[in-house]
């Protein structure tokens, strides 16, 4: 087997050469994934130059990042934040822009490697813009693939883009997956910490606070993915993501709870061999692999000390207490627009939970109800995706209001 894992490409096989100094764009640079990426870029200044950085609102941090890394272009999604960004970057020579089109422009500017680090389906357009330029896309923004699925993968194929999985589980599987002999693969396994409520009863989860839900036991991440980890929806989204990235049906994608988050992903072969990827829970490891691919980039995180970890334990997820994983699998199996609806409803409900309008258990209930009430449709084009995403958000928002009354 070659030293570097194959990339997820249109033809399923690799390999791109490695330029001397990679020109990098980071979509969502102010977020958790974005900051980890920039940390690695700052530590490896000779290997990378920065083309463009983007944020939603956080103009202050975006401007600091752009100055520190010598970016050429910085963009905020919300035009209301444009004056602050412009003021902060005045006289630096860094180009500044705002609005959805500015994010697309950031993704289209010349870069060898683009980090898709925006959270939610809001990342679809800019990520597609990078794909349509045939870029190497380090892929963290899983909601894009849940929302647009096969249509997104078709764009990757059409434009010869390269997807490098960044989600730790998918990155782990990518490193263990024999792309040249896929027939030998029996199944893949995504590990899952179980989240902060792994041992709670349903009753004990009813009134949990937002603060408790975002307090992930092993990973430090943005609020939305932390809450998805608490409901286990994150693992459901990841099953759908893995289905598209590795072209496997749901039955060949296992999930196991592993509270220590040391093993990130496993590939089981037909001869009974199981290849696993291990590491300390720090997103800079998978990001560093994607940054250096097909080589390796130095990364500073604490090295794994198995004797210190002591014990690795595993459990089966409990579908009764955590229905979100079941909902995601059902949506994948139902196909068509169901994953789009699942994602839109989940984003809407998580947002309402963060704003304390609904309770924690309402999140999965709203997703389930939205899936039940939305007509099942097929998706033939990206405009279909945008329309369905909007309709599902509208319905989920209505259901959220009804739940909010009960909650309040
Ligand atoms: N964090 C992790 O460890 C981790 C691990 C695996 C996968 N992921 C995936 O990576 C993605 C990013 O997660 P994260 O934890 O880094 O999220 P995060 O900390 O919330 O950061 C999200 C980034 O996207 C920007 N953003 C938010 N809403 C936007 C919008 N509507 N339009 C444009 N930009 C927007 C944010 O800008 P502002 O700062 O201005 O709000 C920020 O730069 C998610 O899809 C997540 O599932 C994350």
Short mmCIF file of C-alpha atoms and ligand atoms in Angstrom, two decimals:
data_model
loop_
_atom_site.label_atom_id
_atom_site.label_comp_id
_atom_site.label_asym_id
_atom_site.label_seq_id
_atom_site.Cartn_x
_atom_site.Cartn_y
_atom_site.Cartn_z
CA UNK A 1 0.00 0.00 0.00
CA UNK A 2 1.27 3.50 -0.77
CA UNK A 3 2.37 5.82 2.05
CA UNK A 4 -0.49 8.24 1.51
CA UNK A 5 -4.14 7.36 1.44
CA UNK A 6 -6.01 7.95 -1.77
CA UNK A 7 -8.18 11.02 -2.04
CA UNK A 8 -11.92 10.95 -2.57
CA UNK A 9 -12.10 11.82 -6.24
CA UNK A 10 -14.56 11.44 -9.00
CA UNK A 11 -12.97 8.23 -10.19
CA UNK A 12 -12.49 6.97 -6.66
CA UNK A 13 -8.72 6.80 -7.08
CA UNK A 14 -5.92 9.35 -6.53
CA UNK A 15 -3.23 11.06 -6.75
CA UNK A 16 -2.28 14.72 -6.90
CA UNK A 17 1.28 15.99 -6.76
CA UNK A 18 2.32 18.28 -3.93
CA UNK A 19 3.29 21.87 -4.71
CA UNK A 20 6.25 23.38 -2.88
CA UNK A 21 4.24 26.06 -1.03
CA UNK A 22 0.55 25.43 -0.95
CA UNK A 23 -1.77 28.42 -1.35
CA UNK A 24 -4.59 27.98 1.12
CA UNK A 25 -8.07 29.43 1.64
CA UNK A 26 -9.99 28.83 4.86
CA UNK A 27 -13.78 29.16 4.73
CA UNK A 28 -14.97 29.64 8.31
CA UNK A 29 -11.54 30.65 9.64
CA UNK A 30 -12.95 32.10 12.88
CA UNK A 31 -14.57 28.83 13.96
CA UNK A 32 -13.12 25.88 15.81
CA UNK A 33 -11.96 24.06 12.64
CA UNK A 34 -10.79 27.35 11.13
CA UNK A 35 -8.73 28.30 14.19
CA UNK A 36 -7.14 24.85 14.36
CA UNK A 37 -6.25 25.13 10.66
CA UNK A 38 -4.73 28.57 11.15
CA UNK A 39 -2.74 27.33 14.13
CA UNK A 40 -1.11 24.74 11.88
CA UNK A 41 -0.54 27.26 9.09
CA UNK A 42 1.16 29.63 11.53
CA UNK A 43 3.45 26.84 12.73
CA UNK A 44 4.42 25.87 9.17
CA UNK A 45 4.82 29.29 7.53
CA UNK A 46 7.31 28.12 4.91
CA UNK A 47 4.94 25.49 3.56
CA UNK A 48 1.82 27.61 3.03
CA UNK A 49 0.61 31.02 1.92
CA UNK A 50 -2.89 32.25 2.72
CA UNK A 51 -5.16 33.49 -0.04
CA UNK A 52 -8.55 34.11 1.60
CA UNK A 53 -10.28 33.83 4.97
CA UNK A 54 -13.98 34.10 5.78
CA UNK A 55 -16.30 34.50 8.78
CA UNK A 56 -19.98 35.02 9.40
CA UNK A 57 -19.93 37.94 11.90
CA UNK A 58 -16.63 37.88 13.72
CA UNK A 59 -14.89 40.73 11.87
CA UNK A 60 -12.48 41.42 14.74
CA UNK A 61 -10.96 37.95 14.82
CA UNK A 62 -11.08 37.66 11.03
CA UNK A 63 -9.06 40.88 10.66
CA UNK A 64 -6.51 39.70 13.26
CA UNK A 65 -6.12 36.39 11.44
CA UNK A 66 -5.80 38.04 8.02
CA UNK A 67 -3.05 40.37 9.28
CA UNK A 68 -1.20 37.65 11.19
CA UNK A 69 -1.09 35.28 8.20
CA UNK A 70 -0.79 37.85 5.42
CA UNK A 71 -4.04 36.84 3.70
CA UNK A 72 -4.90 38.63 0.46
CA UNK A 73 -8.67 38.64 0.91
CA UNK A 74 -11.04 38.60 3.88
CA UNK A 75 -14.83 38.34 3.71
CA UNK A 76 -17.71 38.35 6.18
CA UNK A 77 -21.05 36.78 5.27
CA UNK A 78 -23.14 39.48 6.91
CA UNK A 79 -22.89 42.88 5.17
CA UNK A 80 -23.63 44.55 8.53
CA UNK A 81 -20.13 43.52 9.64
CA UNK A 82 -18.43 45.03 6.60
CA UNK A 83 -17.61 48.45 8.13
CA UNK A 84 -15.89 46.84 11.12
CA UNK A 85 -13.82 44.58 8.86
CA UNK A 86 -12.94 47.45 6.53
CA UNK A 87 -11.83 49.65 9.44
CA UNK A 88 -9.77 46.89 11.01
CA UNK A 89 -7.97 46.11 7.75
CA UNK A 90 -7.63 49.70 6.47
CA UNK A 91 -4.14 50.44 5.15
CA UNK A 92 -3.03 46.78 5.15
CA UNK A 93 -3.58 46.15 1.44
CA UNK A 94 -5.81 43.17 2.27
CA UNK A 95 -8.94 43.17 0.10
CA UNK A 96 -12.20 43.20 2.05
CA UNK A 97 -15.72 42.14 1.02
CA UNK A 98 -19.06 41.11 2.50
CA UNK A 99 -22.16 39.11 1.64
CA UNK A 100 -22.89 35.62 0.32
CA UNK A 101 -21.25 36.45 -3.03
CA UNK A 102 -18.08 37.51 -1.21
CA UNK A 103 -17.84 34.05 0.36
CA UNK A 104 -18.20 32.51 -3.09
CA UNK A 105 -15.51 34.88 -4.35
CA UNK A 106 -13.23 33.78 -1.49
CA UNK A 107 -13.74 30.16 -2.50
CA UNK A 108 -13.07 30.92 -6.17
CA UNK A 109 -9.84 32.86 -5.72
CA UNK A 110 -6.70 31.04 -6.76
CA UNK A 111 -5.78 28.51 -4.10
CA UNK A 112 -4.44 24.97 -4.19
CA UNK A 113 -6.29 23.88 -1.07
CA UNK A 114 -9.55 25.10 0.46
CA UNK A 115 -10.75 24.25 3.96
CA UNK A 116 -14.56 23.87 3.99
CA UNK A 117 -14.94 24.89 7.65
CA UNK A 118 -18.26 26.76 7.67
CA UNK A 119 -20.96 25.24 9.88
CA UNK A 120 -24.28 24.15 8.39
CA UNK A 121 -25.83 24.14 4.94
CA UNK A 122 -24.80 27.81 4.71
CA UNK A 123 -21.48 26.38 3.54
CA UNK A 124 -22.99 24.75 0.46
CA UNK A 125 -22.57 27.61 -2.02
CA UNK A 126 -18.97 28.54 -1.15
CA UNK A 127 -17.92 24.89 -0.91
CA UNK A 128 -19.51 24.22 -4.30
CA UNK A 129 -17.66 27.22 -5.69
CA UNK A 130 -14.34 25.68 -4.61
CA UNK A 131 -15.39 22.30 -6.03
CA UNK A 132 -16.34 23.91 -9.34
CA UNK A 133 -12.83 25.34 -9.61
CA UNK A 134 -11.50 21.79 -9.27
CA UNK A 135 -9.73 22.54 -6.01
CA UNK A 136 -8.45 20.22 -3.32
CA UNK A 137 -11.17 20.68 -0.68
CA UNK A 138 -10.44 19.70 2.91
CA UNK A 139 -13.92 18.70 3.90
CA UNK A 140 -15.15 19.43 7.45
CA UNK A 141 -18.56 20.95 6.68
CA UNK A 142 -20.55 17.67 6.80
CA UNK A 143 -23.97 19.35 6.57
CA UNK A 144 -23.14 20.21 2.93
CA UNK A 145 -22.94 16.54 2.04
CA UNK A 146 -26.01 15.60 4.08
CA UNK A 147 -27.97 18.39 2.44
CA UNK A 148 -26.85 17.98 -1.18
CA UNK A 149 -25.53 14.38 -1.18
CA UNK A 150 -25.23 12.78 -4.60
CA UNK A 151 -25.67 16.08 -6.42
CA UNK A 152 -22.67 17.48 -4.55
CA UNK A 153 -20.62 14.37 -5.35
CA UNK A 154 -21.61 14.70 -9.00
CA UNK A 155 -20.18 18.24 -8.98
CA UNK A 156 -16.96 16.87 -7.48
CA UNK A 157 -16.80 14.36 -10.33
CA UNK A 158 -17.71 16.82 -13.08
CA UNK A 159 -15.09 19.36 -12.03
CA UNK A 160 -12.31 16.94 -11.09
CA UNK A 161 -12.17 18.28 -7.54
CA UNK A 162 -10.53 16.32 -4.72
CA UNK A 163 -12.21 15.90 -1.33
CA UNK A 164 -10.02 15.21 1.68
CA UNK A 165 -12.11 14.09 4.68
CA UNK A 166 -11.39 16.16 7.80
CA UNK A 167 -14.05 14.87 10.17
CA UNK A 168 -11.86 12.81 12.51
CA UNK A 169 -13.72 9.54 11.92
CA UNK A 170 -13.73 9.90 8.13
CA UNK A 171 -10.14 11.04 8.12
CA UNK A 172 -9.26 7.95 10.16
CA UNK A 173 -11.15 5.64 7.80
CA UNK A 174 -9.61 7.37 4.79
CA UNK A 175 -6.16 6.52 6.18
CA UNK A 176 -7.12 2.83 6.65
CA UNK A 177 -9.27 2.35 3.53
CA UNK A 178 -7.83 0.40 0.60
CA UNK A 179 -9.33 2.36 -2.29
CA UNK A 180 -7.71 0.07 -4.82
CA UNK A 181 -9.35 -3.09 -3.43
CA UNK A 182 -12.72 -1.90 -2.16
CA UNK A 183 -14.15 -5.39 -2.74
CA UNK A 184 -12.11 -6.60 0.21
CA UNK A 185 -13.87 -4.24 2.61
CA UNK A 186 -16.65 -5.69 4.76
CA UNK A 187 -17.58 -2.59 6.73
CA UNK A 188 -16.32 0.61 8.27
CA UNK A 189 -16.90 1.72 11.86
CA UNK A 190 -17.28 5.29 13.07
CA UNK A 191 -16.52 5.74 16.74
CA UNK A 192 -18.53 8.10 18.88
CA UNK A 193 -17.72 9.48 22.34
CA UNK A 194 -21.38 9.22 23.37
CA UNK A 195 -21.47 12.92 24.27
CA UNK A 196 -22.03 14.53 27.66
CA UNK A 197 -25.30 12.66 28.33
CA UNK A 198 -24.10 9.16 27.51
CA UNK A 199 -25.16 7.81 30.89
CA UNK A 200 -28.29 9.92 31.44
CA UNK A 201 -31.85 8.65 31.33
CA UNK A 202 -34.40 10.35 29.08
CA UNK A 203 -35.90 12.05 32.14
CA UNK A 204 -32.48 13.33 33.16
CA UNK A 205 -31.99 14.83 29.69
CA UNK A 206 -35.35 16.62 29.63
CA UNK A 207 -34.22 19.86 31.27
CA UNK A 208 -30.49 19.94 30.52
CA UNK A 209 -29.04 23.40 29.89
CA UNK A 210 -27.34 24.59 26.71
CA UNK A 211 -24.15 24.92 28.72
CA UNK A 212 -24.30 21.25 29.74
CA UNK A 213 -25.08 20.15 26.18
CA UNK A 214 -22.10 21.97 24.63
CA UNK A 215 -19.68 20.68 27.28
CA UNK A 216 -18.33 17.81 25.23
CA UNK A 217 -16.35 15.30 27.29
CA UNK A 218 -13.41 14.83 24.89
CA UNK A 219 -13.49 17.31 21.96
CA UNK A 220 -13.51 21.16 21.97
CA UNK A 221 -15.77 22.20 19.07
CA UNK A 222 -18.29 24.80 17.92
CA UNK A 223 -21.70 24.94 19.62
CA UNK A 224 -23.72 23.31 16.84
CA UNK A 225 -21.60 20.20 16.44
CA UNK A 226 -21.29 19.89 20.23
CA UNK A 227 -25.07 19.77 20.56
CA UNK A 228 -25.27 17.35 17.64
CA UNK A 229 -22.81 15.19 19.57
CA UNK A 230 -25.01 15.31 22.65
CA UNK A 231 -28.10 14.15 20.70
CA UNK A 232 -25.98 11.73 18.59
CA UNK A 233 -27.31 13.45 15.48
CA UNK A 234 -23.67 14.20 14.73
CA UNK A 235 -23.06 10.46 14.28
CA UNK A 236 -26.16 10.21 12.11
CA UNK A 237 -24.89 13.04 9.89
CA UNK A 238 -21.54 11.26 9.77
CA UNK A 239 -23.12 7.98 8.62
CA UNK A 240 -24.65 9.90 5.70
CA UNK A 241 -21.33 11.67 5.07
CA UNK A 242 -19.48 8.32 5.08
CA UNK A 243 -22.04 6.83 2.70
CA UNK A 244 -21.18 9.49 0.12
CA UNK A 245 -17.44 9.69 0.72
CA UNK A 246 -16.76 5.95 0.76
CA UNK A 247 -19.70 4.84 -1.41
CA UNK A 248 -21.00 2.31 1.09
CA UNK A 249 -24.60 1.52 2.04
CA UNK A 250 -25.84 2.20 5.58
CA UNK A 251 -25.54 -1.54 6.49
CA UNK A 252 -21.78 -1.38 5.91
CA UNK A 253 -21.36 1.64 8.18
CA UNK A 254 -21.26 0.76 11.87
CA UNK A 255 -21.26 3.07 14.86
CA UNK A 256 -19.74 2.20 18.22
CA UNK A 257 -19.60 4.30 21.37
CA UNK A 258 -16.01 4.73 22.55
CA UNK A 259 -15.93 7.27 25.39
CA UNK A 260 -12.14 7.78 25.39
CA UNK A 261 -12.10 9.05 21.75
CA UNK A 262 -8.73 7.42 21.07
CA UNK A 263 -9.74 5.16 18.17
CA UNK A 264 -11.41 7.38 15.57
CA UNK A 265 -12.37 4.95 12.83
CA UNK A 266 -11.93 1.33 11.74
CA UNK A 267 -12.06 -0.61 8.50
CA UNK A 268 -12.92 -4.32 8.64
CA UNK A 269 -11.77 -6.50 5.75
CA UNK A 270 -13.29 -9.80 4.59
CA UNK A 271 -10.39 -11.80 6.03
CA UNK A 272 -11.23 -10.50 9.51
CA UNK A 273 -8.43 -7.92 9.61
CA UNK A 274 -9.44 -4.66 11.23
CA UNK A 275 -7.36 -1.54 10.58
CA UNK A 276 -7.88 1.27 13.08
CA UNK A 277 -6.62 4.83 13.35
CA UNK A 278 -5.71 6.16 16.80
CA UNK A 279 -4.72 9.54 18.15
CA UNK A 280 -5.40 12.04 20.92
CA UNK A 281 -8.71 13.87 20.40
CA UNK A 282 -7.38 17.01 18.72
CA UNK A 283 -8.72 18.11 15.34
CA UNK A 284 -5.29 19.40 14.37
CA UNK A 285 -4.28 15.78 13.62
CA UNK A 286 -6.81 15.17 10.82
CA UNK A 287 -6.41 18.75 9.59
CA UNK A 288 -2.63 18.32 9.48
CA UNK A 289 -3.05 15.14 7.44
CA UNK A 290 -5.26 16.95 4.94
CA UNK A 291 -2.91 19.95 4.86
CA UNK A 292 0.13 17.81 4.18
CA UNK A 293 -1.53 15.23 1.96
CA UNK A 294 -0.11 13.29 0.21
CA UNK A 295 2.78 13.94 2.62
CA UNK A 296 2.64 14.73 6.33
CA UNK A 297 2.72 18.10 8.07
CA UNK A 298 4.25 18.49 11.53
CA UNK A 299 1.61 19.07 14.18
CA UNK A 300 2.20 19.92 17.83
CA UNK A 301 -0.50 18.10 19.75
CA UNK A 302 0.10 15.83 22.69
CA UNK A 303 1.20 12.38 21.52
CA UNK A 304 -0.92 9.37 22.34
CA UNK A 305 0.29 7.55 25.46
CA UNK A 306 -1.68 4.31 25.63
CA UNK A 307 -0.35 3.34 29.06
CA UNK A 308 -1.62 6.65 30.39
CA UNK A 309 -5.02 6.15 28.70
CA UNK A 310 -5.12 2.73 30.40
CA UNK A 311 -8.43 1.36 29.13
CA UNK A 312 -10.34 1.60 25.88
CA UNK A 313 -14.04 0.76 26.22
CA UNK A 314 -16.87 0.31 23.74
CA UNK A 315 -20.69 0.26 23.87
CA UNK A 316 -23.59 -0.02 21.47
CA UNK A 317 -25.54 3.25 21.01
CA UNK A 318 -28.98 3.21 22.66
CA UNK A 319 -31.62 4.13 20.04
CA UNK A 320 -34.33 4.61 22.66
CA UNK A 321 -32.48 7.38 24.48
CA UNK A 322 -30.83 8.81 21.35
CA UNK A 323 -33.35 8.58 18.48
CA UNK A 324 -31.42 11.01 16.23
CA UNK A 325 -29.05 8.34 14.98
CA UNK A 326 -32.01 6.16 13.95
CA UNK A 327 -33.65 9.14 12.21
CA UNK A 328 -30.52 9.80 10.19
CA UNK A 329 -30.22 6.18 9.12
CA UNK A 330 -33.90 6.10 8.14
CA UNK A 331 -33.47 9.31 6.13
CA UNK A 332 -30.47 7.82 4.32
CA UNK A 333 -32.40 4.65 3.55
CA UNK A 334 -35.49 6.58 2.38
CA UNK A 335 -33.21 8.60 0.08
CA UNK A 336 -34.40 11.43 -2.18
CA UNK A 337 -34.78 14.64 -0.22
CA UNK A 338 -35.03 13.01 3.23
CA UNK A 339 -31.43 13.73 4.32
CA UNK A 340 -31.91 17.36 3.19
CA UNK A 341 -35.04 17.61 5.34
CA UNK A 342 -33.30 15.93 8.28
CA UNK A 343 -30.43 18.38 8.14
CA UNK A 344 -32.58 21.49 7.72
CA UNK A 345 -34.89 20.49 10.58
CA UNK A 346 -31.95 19.67 12.80
CA UNK A 347 -30.20 22.99 12.15
CA UNK A 348 -33.44 24.83 12.90
CA UNK A 349 -34.11 22.90 16.11
CA UNK A 350 -30.52 23.15 17.38
CA UNK A 351 -30.63 26.90 16.82
CA UNK A 352 -33.88 27.11 18.82
CA UNK A 353 -32.33 25.04 21.62
CA UNK A 354 -29.26 27.31 21.73
CA UNK A 355 -31.63 30.25 22.08
CA UNK A 356 -33.41 28.37 24.89
CA UNK A 357 -36.75 28.37 23.07
CA UNK A 358 -37.11 24.58 23.20
CA UNK A 359 -35.81 21.76 25.37
CA UNK A 360 -33.07 19.28 24.50
CA UNK A 361 -35.45 16.38 23.75
CA UNK A 362 -37.45 18.61 21.41
CA UNK A 363 -34.57 18.63 18.93
CA UNK A 364 -34.99 15.02 17.78
CA UNK A 365 -38.80 15.27 18.14
CA UNK A 366 -38.90 18.26 15.75
CA UNK A 367 -36.65 16.49 13.26
CA UNK A 368 -38.86 13.39 13.36
CA UNK A 369 -42.08 15.39 12.97
CA UNK A 370 -40.63 17.42 10.08
CA UNK A 371 -39.60 14.22 8.29
CA UNK A 372 -43.10 12.80 8.81
CA UNK A 373 -44.88 15.92 7.55
CA UNK A 374 -42.74 16.81 4.55
CA UNK A 375 -43.70 15.07 1.30
CA UNK A 376 -41.02 12.67 0.05
CA UNK A 377 -39.46 14.13 -3.07
CA UNK A 378 -36.54 13.34 -5.30
CA UNK A 379 -33.76 15.85 -5.90
CA UNK A 380 -32.84 16.36 -9.52
CA UNK A 381 -30.91 19.59 -9.31
CA UNK A 382 -29.25 21.92 -6.83
CA UNK A 383 -32.16 24.40 -7.01
CA UNK A 384 -34.33 21.47 -5.80
CA UNK A 385 -31.99 21.17 -2.81
CA UNK A 386 -32.22 24.87 -1.96
CA UNK A 387 -36.02 24.84 -2.26
CA UNK A 388 -36.46 21.73 -0.14
CA UNK A 389 -33.99 23.00 2.47
CA UNK A 390 -36.01 26.22 2.74
CA UNK A 391 -39.38 24.44 2.94
CA UNK A 392 -38.10 22.06 5.63
CA UNK A 393 -36.68 24.97 7.65
CA UNK A 394 -40.01 26.79 7.45
CA UNK A 395 -41.92 23.74 8.65
CA UNK A 396 -39.41 22.98 11.41
CA UNK A 397 -39.61 26.62 12.54
CA UNK A 398 -43.41 26.29 12.85
CA UNK A 399 -43.04 23.09 14.85
CA UNK A 400 -40.45 24.84 16.99
CA UNK A 401 -42.92 27.58 17.87
CA UNK A 402 -45.47 24.98 18.96
CA UNK A 403 -42.85 23.17 21.07
CA UNK A 404 -41.61 26.48 22.48
CA UNK A 405 -45.10 27.16 23.87
CA UNK A 406 -45.10 23.78 25.58
CA UNK A 407 -41.52 24.33 26.79
CA UNK A 408 -42.17 27.85 28.14
N1 LIG B 1 -15.12 21.65 15.56
C1 LIG B 1 -14.75 20.42 15.32
O1 LIG B 1 -13.91 19.86 16.04
C2 LIG B 1 -15.32 19.67 14.15
C3 LIG B 1 -14.96 18.32 13.95
C4 LIG B 1 -15.46 17.67 12.84
C5 LIG B 1 -16.28 18.32 11.93
N2 LIG B 1 -16.62 19.62 12.17
C6 LIG B 1 -17.51 20.28 11.21
O2 LIG B 1 -16.85 21.46 10.73
C7 LIG B 1 -17.80 22.50 10.51
C8 LIG B 1 -17.39 23.71 11.35
O3 LIG B 1 -17.53 23.37 12.72
P1 LIG B 1 -16.95 24.30 13.87
O4 LIG B 1 -17.11 23.52 15.12
O5 LIG B 1 -15.62 24.83 13.47
O6 LIG B 1 -18.03 25.48 13.88
P2 LIG B 1 -17.92 26.91 14.54
O7 LIG B 1 -16.85 26.92 15.58
O8 LIG B 1 -19.29 27.31 14.92
O9 LIG B 1 -17.40 27.83 13.34
C9 LIG B 1 -18.16 27.99 12.18
C10 LIG B 1 -17.48 28.93 11.20
O10 LIG B 1 -18.41 29.19 10.14
C11 LIG B 1 -18.76 30.60 10.15
N3 LIG B 1 -20.19 30.66 9.88
C12 LIG B 1 -21.20 30.33 10.74
N4 LIG B 1 -22.40 30.53 10.14
C13 LIG B 1 -22.13 30.98 8.89
C14 LIG B 1 -22.95 31.41 7.82
N5 LIG B 1 -24.30 31.39 7.90
N6 LIG B 1 -22.34 31.84 6.68
C15 LIG B 1 -20.99 31.87 6.59
N7 LIG B 1 -20.17 31.51 7.59
C16 LIG B 1 -20.74 31.07 8.72
C17 LIG B 1 -18.40 31.10 11.53
O11 LIG B 1 -18.18 32.51 11.52
P3 LIG B 1 -18.32 33.41 12.89
O12 LIG B 1 -17.16 33.00 13.75
O13 LIG B 1 -18.25 34.78 12.42
O14 LIG B 1 -19.64 33.01 13.49
C18 LIG B 1 -17.13 30.30 11.78
O15 LIG B 1 -16.06 30.85 11.06
C19 LIG B 1 -19.16 21.92 10.90
O16 LIG B 1 -19.80 21.44 9.77
C20 LIG B 1 -18.80 20.76 11.81
O17 LIG B 1 -19.78 19.75 11.79
C21 LIG B 1 -16.16 20.29 13.23
#
